[in-house]
């Protein structure tokens, strides 16, 4: 029994069958990659995990509870954090403020009216946020305006915000998309470190095979909305069906 | 001090000083001098500075922090005034129950309007709030609810006033004008020093104290985790919901708080002059508070106060410049030039003060998108740079 169980998920957009009979099981404390060519339904599938889309049929269970019909913030409070393809951070705020928001959300839940306390007097929250920034090597930038950072650093901050909430499942949507090589390598190192040092399950959607094979313990290949194969990375590399899906019939 | 850091404390002290000494600062020109016209230190105007300051501070909590532009905040101002006048009619002229009811009623109305309007964001939210406010204006103007219930609720276009046959069950032998436990709002102390004359009105000081309290509360909100969440709403709602936060109750809370500020301002308007009319809810009033906030500096602490002061000063002083006055001022010029200047100036004064307001607003939007506060910061940093240059040149003596 995995921490995330996806059973018979179907999703249709008009005449397009975006997802067809997807079954997937993500094991606890593993890194599970979902790969596939453009339009394979990877992002649609991810959106079904976080409350953005509701599948037409099937079930998505996280730790024995259904996530379907819940809002994104409820799903986050269950212990699923998501990193976006384009980093989604609070660009108007400083790096530290970004972290504080994540830490308050973890401690106080979806809503709490704490309108007269000074946020910098909440020692436990500030310490936690600064500690996390230190761990990520961003403490020197804590007062920087977060919108002015490089893409790699924005990604780092987004991951730091997710991790500060101690999620049980971290969803990564093409975490290195549009990044320079150096930033990509930094991100891979960061993710490896997270995987090794924490009790965390990672589900990653990725295009870049270099990233996938550096991180994944298990890979599901999606093609035209349906899982083609699910196997260990070594077996995926040589699988002719995978090559065909990626490179077309001629290959 | 008071749970604020050094910078915020000095800002608060600045506002305290400004409020307490306003009767002196605004009457800086001697009574008989030519400039006495520019004195704004008369009770009616000073009260307006403070009251609209409170209105704009509250508006800024919603618009400045969450970015939700309400175009119907005058509705809460009007509701607050009506509630206060009703308290005068039913109980007596004590303003305390009146102000409390103003805030409570405005809060309740804003829960309803906010709950519905906040289903949409951006321009749709603005239009919804505008629609609600105009609807409430029309209802108040025709006294729809009153007629439906068979009573006088808003007294239609005449406006709600206090009559001798009103119940006023607690009146007894108490004062027959608004007062706070006997201290009449209309009372004032006039101090004449040489050619100067300073007026210290009780009503103004009550408004000023409430302005200071409102400002203090707004600083606390700005620096609180709640304020942080409101800024998060403005910045990125997607990240907010994927961080486990429900933005709806936060936005609604901000909306209700700013509605209550508006209610307090409306109650104070009635406490200074015990009548309430539907025109207080008209959309131009909602627009005025938007302009005040933007002019002063959206999302800054002190901006709304400066904006409210600037607009109210212009509205009251520039609009009073009539042709006769202009002729007096330009009388030193040759006659043809005098007439030309008066003709030109009359476009921007008297009835034309809206033109001045419009030009000022455009200049601020184009050159100082951060409002007057940004202008102040620019000046301060230029001043500091000059100073730094001086010390730099002094440090490297000429050879």
CSV table of N, CA and C in Angstrom, one decimal, chain B residues 291 295 311 314-315 318-319 343-364:
chain,number,residue,atom,x,y,z
B,291,UNK,N,-9.3,57.9,-4.3
B,291,UNK,CA,-8.3,59.0,-4.7
B,291,UNK,C,-7.4,59.4,-3.6
B,295,UNK,N,-3.5,58.9,-3.8
B,295,UNK,CA,-2.8,60.2,-3.7
B,295,UNK,C,-1.7,60.1,-2.6
B,311,UNK,N,-6.7,66.2,-0.1
B,311,UNK,CA,-8.0,66.4,-0.8
B,311,UNK,C,-9.0,67.3,-0.1
B,314,UNK,N,-7.9,70.9,-0.3
B,314,UNK,CA,-8.2,71.5,-1.6
B,314,UNK,C,-9.6,71.8,-1.8
B,315,UNK,N,-10.4,70.7,-1.4
B,315,UNK,CA,-11.9,70.9,-1.6
B,315,UNK,C,-12.4,72.1,-0.9
B,318,UNK,N,-9.4,75.7,-2.0
B,318,UNK,CA,-9.4,76.1,-3.5
B,318,UNK,C,-10.8,76.4,-4.0
B,319,UNK,N,-11.7,75.6,-3.5
B,319,UNK,CA,-13.1,75.9,-4.0
B,319,UNK,C,-13.7,77.2,-3.5
B,343,UNK,N,-8.6,84.9,-15.6
B,343,UNK,CA,-9.3,84.0,-16.5
B,343,UNK,C,-8.7,82.6,-16.4
B,344,UNK,N,-7.4,82.6,-16.4
B,344,UNK,CA,-6.6,81.3,-16.4
B,344,UNK,C,-6.9,80.6,-15.0
B,345,UNK,N,-6.7,81.4,-14.0
B,345,UNK,CA,-6.7,80.8,-12.6
B,345,UNK,C,-8.1,80.3,-12.3
B,346,UNK,N,-9.1,81.0,-12.9
B,346,UNK,CA,-10.5,80.6,-12.5
B,346,UNK,C,-10.9,79.2,-13.0
B,347,UNK,N,-10.1,78.8,-14.0
B,347,UNK,CA,-10.3,77.4,-14.4
B,347,UNK,C,-10.0,76.4,-13.3
B,348,UNK,N,-9.1,76.8,-12.5
B,348,UNK,CA,-8.6,75.8,-11.5
B,348,UNK,C,-9.1,76.1,-10.1
B,349,UNK,N,-9.8,77.2,-9.9
B,349,UNK,CA,-10.3,77.5,-8.6
B,349,UNK,C,-11.8,77.6,-8.5
B,350,UNK,N,-12.3,77.8,-7.3
B,350,UNK,CA,-13.7,77.9,-7.2
B,350,UNK,C,-14.4,76.6,-7.6
B,351,UNK,N,-15.4,76.7,-8.5
B,351,UNK,CA,-16.0,75.5,-9.0
B,351,UNK,C,-15.0,74.6,-9.7
B,352,UNK,N,-14.0,75.2,-10.2
B,352,UNK,CA,-13.0,74.4,-11.0
B,352,UNK,C,-12.0,73.7,-10.1
B,353,UNK,N,-12.2,73.6,-8.8
B,353,UNK,CA,-11.2,72.9,-8.0
B,353,UNK,C,-11.0,71.5,-8.4
B,354,UNK,N,-12.0,70.9,-8.9
B,354,UNK,CA,-11.9,69.5,-9.4
B,354,UNK,C,-10.8,69.3,-10.4
B,355,UNK,N,-10.7,70.4,-11.2
B,355,UNK,CA,-9.6,70.4,-12.3
B,355,UNK,C,-8.2,70.3,-11.6
B,356,UNK,N,-8.0,71.1,-10.5
B,356,UNK,CA,-6.8,71.1,-9.8
B,356,UNK,C,-6.6,69.7,-9.2
B,357,UNK,N,-7.6,69.2,-8.6
B,357,UNK,CA,-7.5,67.8,-8.1
B,357,UNK,C,-7.1,66.8,-9.1
B,358,UNK,N,-7.8,66.9,-10.3
B,358,UNK,CA,-7.5,66.0,-11.4
B,358,UNK,C,-6.1,66.1,-11.9
B,359,UNK,N,-5.6,67.3,-12.0
B,359,UNK,CA,-4.2,67.5,-12.5
B,359,UNK,C,-3.2,67.0,-11.5
B,360,UNK,N,-3.5,67.3,-10.2
B,360,UNK,CA,-2.6,66.8,-9.1
B,360,UNK,C,-2.6,65.3,-9.1
B,361,UNK,N,-3.8,64.7,-9.2
B,361,UNK,CA,-3.9,63.3,-9.2
B,361,UNK,C,-3.1,62.6,-10.4
B,362,UNK,N,-3.2,63.3,-11.6
B,362,UNK,CA,-2.5,62.7,-12.7
B,362,UNK,C,-1.0,62.8,-12.5
B,363,UNK,N,-0.6,64.0,-12.0
B,363,UNK,CA,0.9,64.2,-11.8
B,363,UNK,C,1.4,63.2,-10.9
B,364,UNK,N,0.6,62.9,-9.8
B,364,UNK,CA,1.1,62.0,-8.8
B,364,UNK,C,1.2,60.6,-9.4
